[in-house]
Coordinates of C-alpha atoms in Angstrom, one line a residue:
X29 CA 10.0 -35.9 -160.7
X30 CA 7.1 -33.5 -160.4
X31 CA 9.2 -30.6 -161.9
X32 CA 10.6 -32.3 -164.7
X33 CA 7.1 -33.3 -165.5
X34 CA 6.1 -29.5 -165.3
X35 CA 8.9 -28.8 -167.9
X36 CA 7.9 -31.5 -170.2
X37 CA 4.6 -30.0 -170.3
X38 CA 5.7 -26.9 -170.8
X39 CA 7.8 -27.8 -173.8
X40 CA 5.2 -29.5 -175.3
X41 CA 2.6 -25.9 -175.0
X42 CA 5.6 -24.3 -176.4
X43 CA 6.0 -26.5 -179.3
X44 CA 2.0 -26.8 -180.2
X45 CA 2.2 -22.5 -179.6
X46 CA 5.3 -22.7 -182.3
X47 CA 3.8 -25.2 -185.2
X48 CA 0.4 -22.9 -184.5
X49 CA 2.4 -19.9 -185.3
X50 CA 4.5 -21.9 -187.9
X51 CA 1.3 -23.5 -189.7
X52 CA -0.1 -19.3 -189.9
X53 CA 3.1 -18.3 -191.2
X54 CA 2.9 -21.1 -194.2
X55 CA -1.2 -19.8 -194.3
X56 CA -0.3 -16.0 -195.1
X57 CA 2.2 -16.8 -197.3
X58 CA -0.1 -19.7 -199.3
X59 CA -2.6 -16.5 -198.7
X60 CA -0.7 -13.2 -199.6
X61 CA 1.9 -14.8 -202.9
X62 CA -1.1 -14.4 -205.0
X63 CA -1.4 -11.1 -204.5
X64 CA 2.3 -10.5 -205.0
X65 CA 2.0 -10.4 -209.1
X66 CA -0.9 -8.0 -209.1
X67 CA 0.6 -5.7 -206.6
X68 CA 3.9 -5.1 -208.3
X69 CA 1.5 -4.7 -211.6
X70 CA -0.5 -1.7 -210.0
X71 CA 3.1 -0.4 -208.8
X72 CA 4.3 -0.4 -212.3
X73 CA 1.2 1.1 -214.0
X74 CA 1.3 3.3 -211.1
X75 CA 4.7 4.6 -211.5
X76 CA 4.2 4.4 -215.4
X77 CA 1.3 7.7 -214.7
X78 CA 3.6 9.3 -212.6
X79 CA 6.1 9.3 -216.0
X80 CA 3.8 10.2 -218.1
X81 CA 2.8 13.0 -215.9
X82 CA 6.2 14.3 -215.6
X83 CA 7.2 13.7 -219.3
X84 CA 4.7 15.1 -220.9
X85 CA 4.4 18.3 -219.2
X86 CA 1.2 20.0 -220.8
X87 CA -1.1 21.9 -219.1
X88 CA -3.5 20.4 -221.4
X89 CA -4.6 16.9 -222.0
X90 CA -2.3 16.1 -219.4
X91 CA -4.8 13.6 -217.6
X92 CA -5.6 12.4 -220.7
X93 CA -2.1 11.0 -221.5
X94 CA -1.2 9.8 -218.1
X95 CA -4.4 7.2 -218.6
X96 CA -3.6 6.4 -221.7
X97 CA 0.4 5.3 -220.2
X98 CA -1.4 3.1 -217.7
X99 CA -3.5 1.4 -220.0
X100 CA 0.3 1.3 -222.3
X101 CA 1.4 0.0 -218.9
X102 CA -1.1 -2.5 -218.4
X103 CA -0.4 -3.8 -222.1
X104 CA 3.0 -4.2 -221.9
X105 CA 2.7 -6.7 -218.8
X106 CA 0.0 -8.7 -220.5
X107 CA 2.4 -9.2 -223.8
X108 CA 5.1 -10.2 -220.8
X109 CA 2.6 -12.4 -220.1
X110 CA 1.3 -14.3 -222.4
X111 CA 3.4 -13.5 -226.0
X112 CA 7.3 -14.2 -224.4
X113 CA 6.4 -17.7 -223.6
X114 CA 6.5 -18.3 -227.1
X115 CA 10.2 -18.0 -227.4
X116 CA 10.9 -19.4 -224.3
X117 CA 8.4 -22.2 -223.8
X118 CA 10.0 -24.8 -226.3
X119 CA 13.7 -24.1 -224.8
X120 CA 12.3 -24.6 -221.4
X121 CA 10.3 -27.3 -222.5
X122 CA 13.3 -29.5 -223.3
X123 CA 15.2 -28.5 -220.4
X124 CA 17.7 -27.0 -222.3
X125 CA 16.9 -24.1 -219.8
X126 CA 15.7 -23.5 -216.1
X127 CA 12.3 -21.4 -215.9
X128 CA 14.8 -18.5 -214.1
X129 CA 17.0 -19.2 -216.6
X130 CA 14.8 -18.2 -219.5
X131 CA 13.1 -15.7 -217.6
X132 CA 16.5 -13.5 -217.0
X133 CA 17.2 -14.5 -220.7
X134 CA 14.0 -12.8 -221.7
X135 CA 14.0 -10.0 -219.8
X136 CA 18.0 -9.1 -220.8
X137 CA 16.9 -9.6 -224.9
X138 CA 13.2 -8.3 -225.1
X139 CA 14.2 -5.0 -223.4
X140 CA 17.3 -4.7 -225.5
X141 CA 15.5 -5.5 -228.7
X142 CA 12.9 -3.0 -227.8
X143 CA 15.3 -0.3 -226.5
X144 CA 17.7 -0.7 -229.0
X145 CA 16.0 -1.7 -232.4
X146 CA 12.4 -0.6 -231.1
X147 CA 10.3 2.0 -232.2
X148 CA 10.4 1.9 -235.5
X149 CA 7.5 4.5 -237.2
X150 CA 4.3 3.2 -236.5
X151 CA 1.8 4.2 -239.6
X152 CA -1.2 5.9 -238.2
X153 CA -4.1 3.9 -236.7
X154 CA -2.6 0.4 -236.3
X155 CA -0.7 -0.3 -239.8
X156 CA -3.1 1.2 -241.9
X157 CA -6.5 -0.9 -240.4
X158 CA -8.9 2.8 -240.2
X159 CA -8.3 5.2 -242.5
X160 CA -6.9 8.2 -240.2
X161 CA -9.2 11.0 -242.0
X162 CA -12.4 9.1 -240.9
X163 CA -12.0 10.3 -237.4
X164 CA -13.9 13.7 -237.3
X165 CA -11.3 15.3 -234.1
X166 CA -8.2 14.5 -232.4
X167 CA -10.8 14.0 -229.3
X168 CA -12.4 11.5 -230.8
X169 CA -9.3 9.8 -232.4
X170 CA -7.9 9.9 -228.5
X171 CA -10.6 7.8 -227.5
X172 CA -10.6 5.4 -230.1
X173 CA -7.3 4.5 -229.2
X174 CA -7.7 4.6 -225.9
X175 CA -10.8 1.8 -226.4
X176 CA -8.0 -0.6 -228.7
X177 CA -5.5 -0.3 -225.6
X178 CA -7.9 -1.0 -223.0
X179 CA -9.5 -3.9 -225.2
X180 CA -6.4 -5.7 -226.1
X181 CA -5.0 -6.0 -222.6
X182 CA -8.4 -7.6 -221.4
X183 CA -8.6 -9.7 -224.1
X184 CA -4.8 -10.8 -223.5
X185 CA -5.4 -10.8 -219.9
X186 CA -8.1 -13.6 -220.2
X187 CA -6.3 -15.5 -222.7
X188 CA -3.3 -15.7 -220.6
X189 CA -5.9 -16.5 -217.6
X190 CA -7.5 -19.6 -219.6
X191 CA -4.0 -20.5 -220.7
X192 CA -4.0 -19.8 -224.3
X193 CA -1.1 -18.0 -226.2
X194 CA -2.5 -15.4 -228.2
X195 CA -1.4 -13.0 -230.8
X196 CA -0.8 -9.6 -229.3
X197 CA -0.7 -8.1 -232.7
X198 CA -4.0 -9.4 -233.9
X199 CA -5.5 -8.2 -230.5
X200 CA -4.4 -4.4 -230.6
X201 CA -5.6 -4.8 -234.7
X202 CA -8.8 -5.9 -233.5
X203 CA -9.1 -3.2 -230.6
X204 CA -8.3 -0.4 -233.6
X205 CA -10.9 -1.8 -235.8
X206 CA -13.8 -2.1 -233.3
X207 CA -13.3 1.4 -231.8
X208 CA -13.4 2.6 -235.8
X209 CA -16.7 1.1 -236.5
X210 CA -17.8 2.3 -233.5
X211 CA -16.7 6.0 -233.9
X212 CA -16.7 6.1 -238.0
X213 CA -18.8 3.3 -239.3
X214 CA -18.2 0.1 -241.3
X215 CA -16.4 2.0 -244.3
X216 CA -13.6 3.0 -242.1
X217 CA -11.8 -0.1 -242.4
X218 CA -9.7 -1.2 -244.7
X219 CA -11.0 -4.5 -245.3
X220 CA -8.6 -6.0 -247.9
X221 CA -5.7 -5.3 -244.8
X222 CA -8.0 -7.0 -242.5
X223 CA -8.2 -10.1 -245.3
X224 CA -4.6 -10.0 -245.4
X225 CA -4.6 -10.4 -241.5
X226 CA -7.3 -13.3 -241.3
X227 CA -5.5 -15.2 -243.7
X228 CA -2.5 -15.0 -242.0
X229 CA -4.6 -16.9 -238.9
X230 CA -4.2 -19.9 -241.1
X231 CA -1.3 -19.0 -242.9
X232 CA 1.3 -18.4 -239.8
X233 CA 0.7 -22.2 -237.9
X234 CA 0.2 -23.8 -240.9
X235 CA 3.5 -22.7 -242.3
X236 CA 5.3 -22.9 -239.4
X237 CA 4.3 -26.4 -238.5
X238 CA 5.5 -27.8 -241.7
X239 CA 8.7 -26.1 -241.5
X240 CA 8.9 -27.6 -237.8
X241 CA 8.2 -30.6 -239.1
X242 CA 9.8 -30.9 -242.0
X243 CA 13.3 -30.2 -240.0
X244 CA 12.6 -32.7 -237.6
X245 CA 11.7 -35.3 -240.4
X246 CA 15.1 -34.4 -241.4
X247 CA 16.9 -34.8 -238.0
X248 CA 15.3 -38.4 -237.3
X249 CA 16.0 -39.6 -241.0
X250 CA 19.7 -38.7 -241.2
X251 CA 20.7 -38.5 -237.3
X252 CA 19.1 -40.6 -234.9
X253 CA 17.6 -43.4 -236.8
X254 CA 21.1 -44.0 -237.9
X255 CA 23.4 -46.8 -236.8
X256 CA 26.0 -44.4 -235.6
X257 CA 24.4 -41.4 -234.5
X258 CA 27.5 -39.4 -233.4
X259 CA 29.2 -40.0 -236.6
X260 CA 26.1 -38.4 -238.2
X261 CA 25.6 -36.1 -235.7
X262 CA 29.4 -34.8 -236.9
X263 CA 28.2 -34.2 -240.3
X264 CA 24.6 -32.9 -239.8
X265 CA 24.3 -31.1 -237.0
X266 CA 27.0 -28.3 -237.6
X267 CA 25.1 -27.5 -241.0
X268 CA 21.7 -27.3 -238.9
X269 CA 23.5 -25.1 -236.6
X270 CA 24.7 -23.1 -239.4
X271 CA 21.2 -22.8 -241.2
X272 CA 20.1 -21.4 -237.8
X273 CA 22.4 -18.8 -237.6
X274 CA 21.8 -18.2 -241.3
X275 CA 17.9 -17.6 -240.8
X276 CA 18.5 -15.6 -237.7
X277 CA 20.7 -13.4 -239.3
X278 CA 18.7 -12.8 -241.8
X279 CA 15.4 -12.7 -239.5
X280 CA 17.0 -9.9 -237.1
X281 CA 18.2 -7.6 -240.5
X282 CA 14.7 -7.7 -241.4
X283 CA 12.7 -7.8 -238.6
X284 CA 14.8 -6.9 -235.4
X285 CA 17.0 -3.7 -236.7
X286 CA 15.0 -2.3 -238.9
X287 CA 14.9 1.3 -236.4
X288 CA 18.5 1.1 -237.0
X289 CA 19.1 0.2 -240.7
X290 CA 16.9 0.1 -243.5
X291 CA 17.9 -3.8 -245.0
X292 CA 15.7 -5.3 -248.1
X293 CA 15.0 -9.1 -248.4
X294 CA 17.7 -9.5 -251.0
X295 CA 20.5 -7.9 -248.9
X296 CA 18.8 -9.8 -245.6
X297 CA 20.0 -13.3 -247.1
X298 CA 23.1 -12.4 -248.3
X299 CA 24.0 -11.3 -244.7
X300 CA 22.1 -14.5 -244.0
X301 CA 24.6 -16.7 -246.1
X302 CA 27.7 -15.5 -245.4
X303 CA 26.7 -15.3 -241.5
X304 CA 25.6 -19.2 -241.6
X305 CA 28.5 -20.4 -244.2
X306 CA 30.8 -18.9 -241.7
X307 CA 29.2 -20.1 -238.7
X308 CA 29.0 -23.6 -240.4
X309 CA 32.8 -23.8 -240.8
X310 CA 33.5 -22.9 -237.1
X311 CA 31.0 -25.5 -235.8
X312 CA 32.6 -28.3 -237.7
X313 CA 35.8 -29.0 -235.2
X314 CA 33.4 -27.0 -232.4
X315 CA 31.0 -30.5 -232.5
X316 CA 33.9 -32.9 -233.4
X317 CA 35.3 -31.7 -229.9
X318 CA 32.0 -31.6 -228.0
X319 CA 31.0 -34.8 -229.3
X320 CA 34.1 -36.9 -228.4
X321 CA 33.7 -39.5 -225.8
X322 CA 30.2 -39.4 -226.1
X323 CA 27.8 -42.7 -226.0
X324 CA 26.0 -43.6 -229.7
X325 CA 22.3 -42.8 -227.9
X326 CA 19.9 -40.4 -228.4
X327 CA 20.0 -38.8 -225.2
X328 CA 24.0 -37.7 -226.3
X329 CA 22.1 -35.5 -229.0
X330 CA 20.3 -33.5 -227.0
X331 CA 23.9 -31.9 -225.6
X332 CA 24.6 -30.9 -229.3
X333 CA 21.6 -29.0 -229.5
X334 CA 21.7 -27.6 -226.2
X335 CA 23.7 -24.4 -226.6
X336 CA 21.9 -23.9 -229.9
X337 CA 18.7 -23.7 -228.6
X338 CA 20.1 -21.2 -225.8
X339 CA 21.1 -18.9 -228.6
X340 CA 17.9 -19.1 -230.4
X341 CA 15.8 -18.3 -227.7
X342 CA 18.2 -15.2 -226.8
X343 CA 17.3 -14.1 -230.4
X344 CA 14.0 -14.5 -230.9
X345 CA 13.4 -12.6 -227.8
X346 CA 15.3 -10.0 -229.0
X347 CA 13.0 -9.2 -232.5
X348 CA 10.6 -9.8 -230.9
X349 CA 11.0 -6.4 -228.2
X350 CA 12.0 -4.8 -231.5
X351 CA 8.9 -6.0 -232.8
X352 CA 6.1 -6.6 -230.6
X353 CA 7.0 -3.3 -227.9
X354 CA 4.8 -1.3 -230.5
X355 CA 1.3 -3.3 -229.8
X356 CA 1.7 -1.9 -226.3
X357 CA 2.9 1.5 -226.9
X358 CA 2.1 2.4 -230.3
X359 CA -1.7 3.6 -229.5
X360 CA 0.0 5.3 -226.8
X361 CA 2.3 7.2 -228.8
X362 CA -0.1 7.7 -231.2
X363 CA -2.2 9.3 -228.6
X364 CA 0.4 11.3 -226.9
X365 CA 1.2 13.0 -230.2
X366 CA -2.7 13.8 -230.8
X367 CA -3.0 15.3 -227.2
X368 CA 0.4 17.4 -227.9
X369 CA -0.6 18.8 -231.5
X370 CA -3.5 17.8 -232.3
X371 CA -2.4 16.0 -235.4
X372 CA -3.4 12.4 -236.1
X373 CA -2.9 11.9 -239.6
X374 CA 0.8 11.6 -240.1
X375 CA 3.4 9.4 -239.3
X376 CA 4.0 8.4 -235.3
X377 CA 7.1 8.4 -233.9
X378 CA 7.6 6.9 -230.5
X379 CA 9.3 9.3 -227.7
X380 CA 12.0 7.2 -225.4
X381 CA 9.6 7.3 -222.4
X382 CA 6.9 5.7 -223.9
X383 CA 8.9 2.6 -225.1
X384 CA 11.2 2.9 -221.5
X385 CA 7.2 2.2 -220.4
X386 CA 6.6 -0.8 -223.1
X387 CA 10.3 -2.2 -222.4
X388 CA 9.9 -2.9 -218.5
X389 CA 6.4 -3.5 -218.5
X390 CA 7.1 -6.7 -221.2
X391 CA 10.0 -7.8 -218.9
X392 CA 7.8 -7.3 -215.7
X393 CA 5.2 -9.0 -217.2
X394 CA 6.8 -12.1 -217.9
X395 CA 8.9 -12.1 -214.9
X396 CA 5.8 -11.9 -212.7
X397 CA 3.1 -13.8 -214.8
X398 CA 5.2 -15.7 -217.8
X399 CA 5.7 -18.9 -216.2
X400 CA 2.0 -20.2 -216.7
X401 CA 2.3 -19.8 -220.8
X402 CA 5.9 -20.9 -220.9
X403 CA 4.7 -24.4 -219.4
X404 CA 2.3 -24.3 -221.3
X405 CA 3.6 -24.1 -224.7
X406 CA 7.2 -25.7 -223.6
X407 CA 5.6 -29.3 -222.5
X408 CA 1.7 -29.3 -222.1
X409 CA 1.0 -29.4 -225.8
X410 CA 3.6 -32.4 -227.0
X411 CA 6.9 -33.6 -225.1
X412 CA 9.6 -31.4 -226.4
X413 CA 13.5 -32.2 -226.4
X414 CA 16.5 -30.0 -227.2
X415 CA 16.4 -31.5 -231.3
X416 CA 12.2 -30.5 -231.3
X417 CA 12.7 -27.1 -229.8
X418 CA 15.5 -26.8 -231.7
X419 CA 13.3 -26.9 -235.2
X420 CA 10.4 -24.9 -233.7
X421 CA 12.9 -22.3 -233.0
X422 CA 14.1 -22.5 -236.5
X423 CA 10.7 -22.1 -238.3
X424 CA 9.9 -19.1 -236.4
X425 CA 12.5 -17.5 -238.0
X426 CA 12.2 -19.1 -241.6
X427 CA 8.4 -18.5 -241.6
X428 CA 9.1 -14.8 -241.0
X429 CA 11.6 -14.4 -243.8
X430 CA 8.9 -16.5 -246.0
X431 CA 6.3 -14.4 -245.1
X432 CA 8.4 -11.3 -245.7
X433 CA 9.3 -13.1 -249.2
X434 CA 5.3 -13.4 -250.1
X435 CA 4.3 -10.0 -248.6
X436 CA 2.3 -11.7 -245.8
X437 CA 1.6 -11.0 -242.6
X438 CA 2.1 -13.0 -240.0
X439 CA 2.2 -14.0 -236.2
X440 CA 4.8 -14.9 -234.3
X441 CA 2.5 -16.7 -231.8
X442 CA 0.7 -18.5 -234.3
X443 CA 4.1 -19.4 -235.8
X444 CA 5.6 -20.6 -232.8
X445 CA 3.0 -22.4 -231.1
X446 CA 1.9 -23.9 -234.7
X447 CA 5.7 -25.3 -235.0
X448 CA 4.9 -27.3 -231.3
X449 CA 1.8 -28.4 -232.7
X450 CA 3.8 -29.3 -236.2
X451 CA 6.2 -31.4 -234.3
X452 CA 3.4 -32.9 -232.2
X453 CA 1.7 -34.0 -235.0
X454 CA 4.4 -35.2 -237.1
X455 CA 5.5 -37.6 -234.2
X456 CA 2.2 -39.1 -234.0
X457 CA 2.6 -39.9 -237.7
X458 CA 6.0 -41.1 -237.5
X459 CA 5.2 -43.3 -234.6
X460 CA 2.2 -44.4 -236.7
X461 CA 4.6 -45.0 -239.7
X462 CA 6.9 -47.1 -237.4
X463 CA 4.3 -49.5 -235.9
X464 CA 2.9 -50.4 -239.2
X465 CA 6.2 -51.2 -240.8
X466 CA 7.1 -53.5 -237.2
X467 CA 3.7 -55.1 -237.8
X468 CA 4.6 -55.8 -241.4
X469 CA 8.0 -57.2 -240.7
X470 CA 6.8 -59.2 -237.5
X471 CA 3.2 -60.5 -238.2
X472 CA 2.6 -61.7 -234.7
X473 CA 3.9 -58.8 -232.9
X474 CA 1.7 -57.4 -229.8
X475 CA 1.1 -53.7 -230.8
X476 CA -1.2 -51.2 -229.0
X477 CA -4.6 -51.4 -229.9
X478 CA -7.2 -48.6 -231.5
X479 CA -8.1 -47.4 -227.9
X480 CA -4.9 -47.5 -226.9
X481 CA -3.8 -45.6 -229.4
X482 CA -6.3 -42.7 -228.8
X483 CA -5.3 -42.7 -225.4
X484 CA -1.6 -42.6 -226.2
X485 CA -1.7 -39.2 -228.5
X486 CA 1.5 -37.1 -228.1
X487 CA -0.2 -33.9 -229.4
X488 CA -3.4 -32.8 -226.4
X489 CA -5.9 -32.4 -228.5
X490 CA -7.9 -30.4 -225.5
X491 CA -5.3 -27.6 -225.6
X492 CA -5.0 -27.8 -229.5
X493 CA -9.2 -26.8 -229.8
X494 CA -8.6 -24.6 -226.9
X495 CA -5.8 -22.5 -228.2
X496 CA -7.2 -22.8 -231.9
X497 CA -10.5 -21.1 -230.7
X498 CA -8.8 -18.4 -228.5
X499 CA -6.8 -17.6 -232.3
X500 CA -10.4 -17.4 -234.1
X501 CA -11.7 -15.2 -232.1
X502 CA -8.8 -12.8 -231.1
X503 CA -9.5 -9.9 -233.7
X504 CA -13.5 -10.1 -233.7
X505 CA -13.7 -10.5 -229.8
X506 CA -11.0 -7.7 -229.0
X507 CA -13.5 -5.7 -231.8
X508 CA -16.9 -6.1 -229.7
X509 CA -14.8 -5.1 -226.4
X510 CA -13.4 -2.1 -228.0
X511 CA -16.5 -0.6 -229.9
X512 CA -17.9 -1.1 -226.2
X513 CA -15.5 0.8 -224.3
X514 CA -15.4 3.8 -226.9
X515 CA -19.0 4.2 -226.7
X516 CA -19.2 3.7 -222.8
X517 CA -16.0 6.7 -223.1
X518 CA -17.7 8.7 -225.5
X519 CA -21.3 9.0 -223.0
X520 CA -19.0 9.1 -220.2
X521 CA -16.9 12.0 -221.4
X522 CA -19.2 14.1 -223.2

């Protein structure tokens, strides 16, 4: 008896030592996952040195560019960060996809697009914001630049931080502008290109939000608020389908291959048309065969738009590493050409190591840091489903072609997070719509009263100011940073 009571005891030290060791396993792992992100991100900048270093190979201004491609570095994974979730969000959002599943999505497409039909020659200075003969040396260009880089990714870097999506393009515009007043004065910059760019802060959500909205006004109207929603579903949705693959077509020949071929708008659509007439045609017995045997409810819709939304999301992450890899290594290239020759006023062109650098740092990024954004803009600002994601998808890529049309420019963040806001909004006004009308045709009806109605809002409106405010003062904030890091560089250096 004694010795079975010894054992007991024994068993139950050995199981207190076990759950104490088991509860500081679970500590150091609550502890040390934190740090797992960052690490891998000094790695990568690391690493990204190292490349430069060997790439490069001048004996001069060597350490010069091998900063400069870990600030490039550091760029890249904040636009992994905080600009991918854009694409991804609304698809993840309606749970159309898993969070891995759009994240191996992303990374696949952005590095293609920026491999493949990245690159394209970036005009001197950051599309023409500081007029290149203002800088009095390649020195002093070096470090303007430098100051943008360094200044965008902080600015990006808190913005992702406070969990707003920001424009990546407005931030490197605003870094190149504040390190040009600082180093050449007010005159430097081109300010009808910087009105071009504030307008486009209203311009770009705006836009995109009606054409969100308008398409989901269209979906509601001829789909589900009809009596038999899979009989309309037959008819409708294989034209939406095709009007997507239309628009992208016509998006990626502009925007997404431009390194490759040189298309105009008018050539654009005609790919456009005969790309979405003939993926129109094919849908037609694709959904009469997907859609047999399913229930007339709303929740059978959302496996119609499923596959779309899939697509979509592949291809807007796809221009947008065409498009977006040169915020990140664009000052880079610009400076690794001023370190090599000297010359700053001409054209850029991007060498393959530099946008190998701006390629995995976007798909790191997002890999390590994306899922905060991607929940944000998929289902913290409204409730999205396959059908909403579906026309936020879509007005990304007719907003771009509009703009393009009007000679605007524009932001795919604002675009995309202004169509969630669109459909947001619009569904607030539809459910509106809906109650008065049941109030009108049933008098006595219980509906939800003024308070209620506050309370039940299906757009946040705490993330709406939030991420409305972070847009305001992208360019002028990423400015003041900037102009403070060149001078701090210039005292420093000299």
């Amino acid at each position: 008896m004694a010795d079975s009571r010894d054992d007991a005891r024994h068993l139950e030290t050995l199981d207190r030592d076990l759950a104490r060791f088991s509860n500081l396993e679970m500590a150091t792992a609550y502890v040390s996952r934190p740090m797992v992100g960052p690490g891998v991100s000094l790695i990568f900048v690391i690493l990204a040195g190292l490349a430069a270093a060997i790439f490069f190979g001048q004996a001069n201004n060597t350490l010069i560019v091998v900063a400069a491609a870990c600030l490039g570095a550091y760029m890249a994974l904040n636009i992994g960060a905080n600009d991918v979730a854009n694409n991804m969000g609304p698809a993840v959002g309606a749970n159309a996809l898993s969070m891995g599943g759009a994240i191996a999505i992303a990374v696949v497409f952005e590095s293609a697009g920026a491999l493949i039909a990245g690159g394209d020659v970036v005009s001197t200075i950051a599309k023409g914001i500081i007029a290149p003969e203002s800088m009095e040396t390649a020195q002093t260009f070096i470090w303007a630049m430098m100051a943008a880089l360094l200044s965008a990714a902080l600015w990006v870097n808190l913005a992702t931080w406070v969990g707003a999506p920001v424009s990546t393009t407005h931030s490197v515009v605003g870094g190149v502008m504040g390190a040009g007043i600082a180093s050449a004065g007010l005159a430097a910059v081109s300010w009808s290109t910087m009105s071009k760019i504030a307008a486009s802060w209203v311009i770009s959500p705006v836009l995109g939000g009606v054409i969100a909205a308008g398409f989901l006004w269209l979906i509601k109207s001829r789909i589900i608020y009809q009596d038999d929603k899979i009989a309309a579903a037959r008819k409708w949705v294989p034209l939406l389908v095709g009007i997507m693959a239309g628009a992208f077509a016509t998006y990626l020949a502009l925007k997404g291959l431009k390194r490759i071929i040189k298309i105009d708008l008018g050539a654009a659509l005609m790919i456009g048309l005969l790309i979405g007439g003939a993926v129109w045609l094919v849908m037609i017995p694709a959904i009469r065969k997907q859609s047999q045997g399913l229930e007339n409810r709303n929740k059978s819709l959302k496996i119609l738009f499923g596959i779309p939304l899939v697509v979509s999301a592949a291809l807007l992450s796809f221009a947008h590493g065409a498009n977006d890899v040169a915020n990140a290594v664009g000052p880079l290239a610009a400076i690794v050409q001023a370190a090599q020759s000297g010359n700053f006023a001409d054209a850029i062109s991007i060498p393959f190591w530099v946008m190998i650098i701006g390629a995995f740092g976007i798909s790191f990024g997002l890999f390590l840091f994306g899922p905060k954004l991607i929940r944000m803009v998929g289902s913290q600002i409204t409730k999205l489903n396959p059908m909403r994601a579906y026309c936020v998808a879509l007005s990304a890529a007719i907003t771009v072609i509009v703009a393009s049309w009007l000679g605007l420019p524009v932001s795919s963040t604002h675009i995309a997070v202004g169509g969630v806001f669109g459909v947001g909004f619009f569904r607030e006004w539809d459910a509106e719509r809906r109650l008065r009308k049941a109030r009108l045709e049933v008098p006595n009806r219980t509906v939800y009263g003024p308070e209620e109605r506050r309370r039940r809002k299906l757009v946040r409106r705490s993330h709406f100011m939030t991420i409305i405010a972070a847009w305001v003062i992208t360019v002028p904030a990423a400015a003041i940073i900037s102009g403070l890091i060149f001078f701090g560089l210039r005292a420093f250096l000299s």
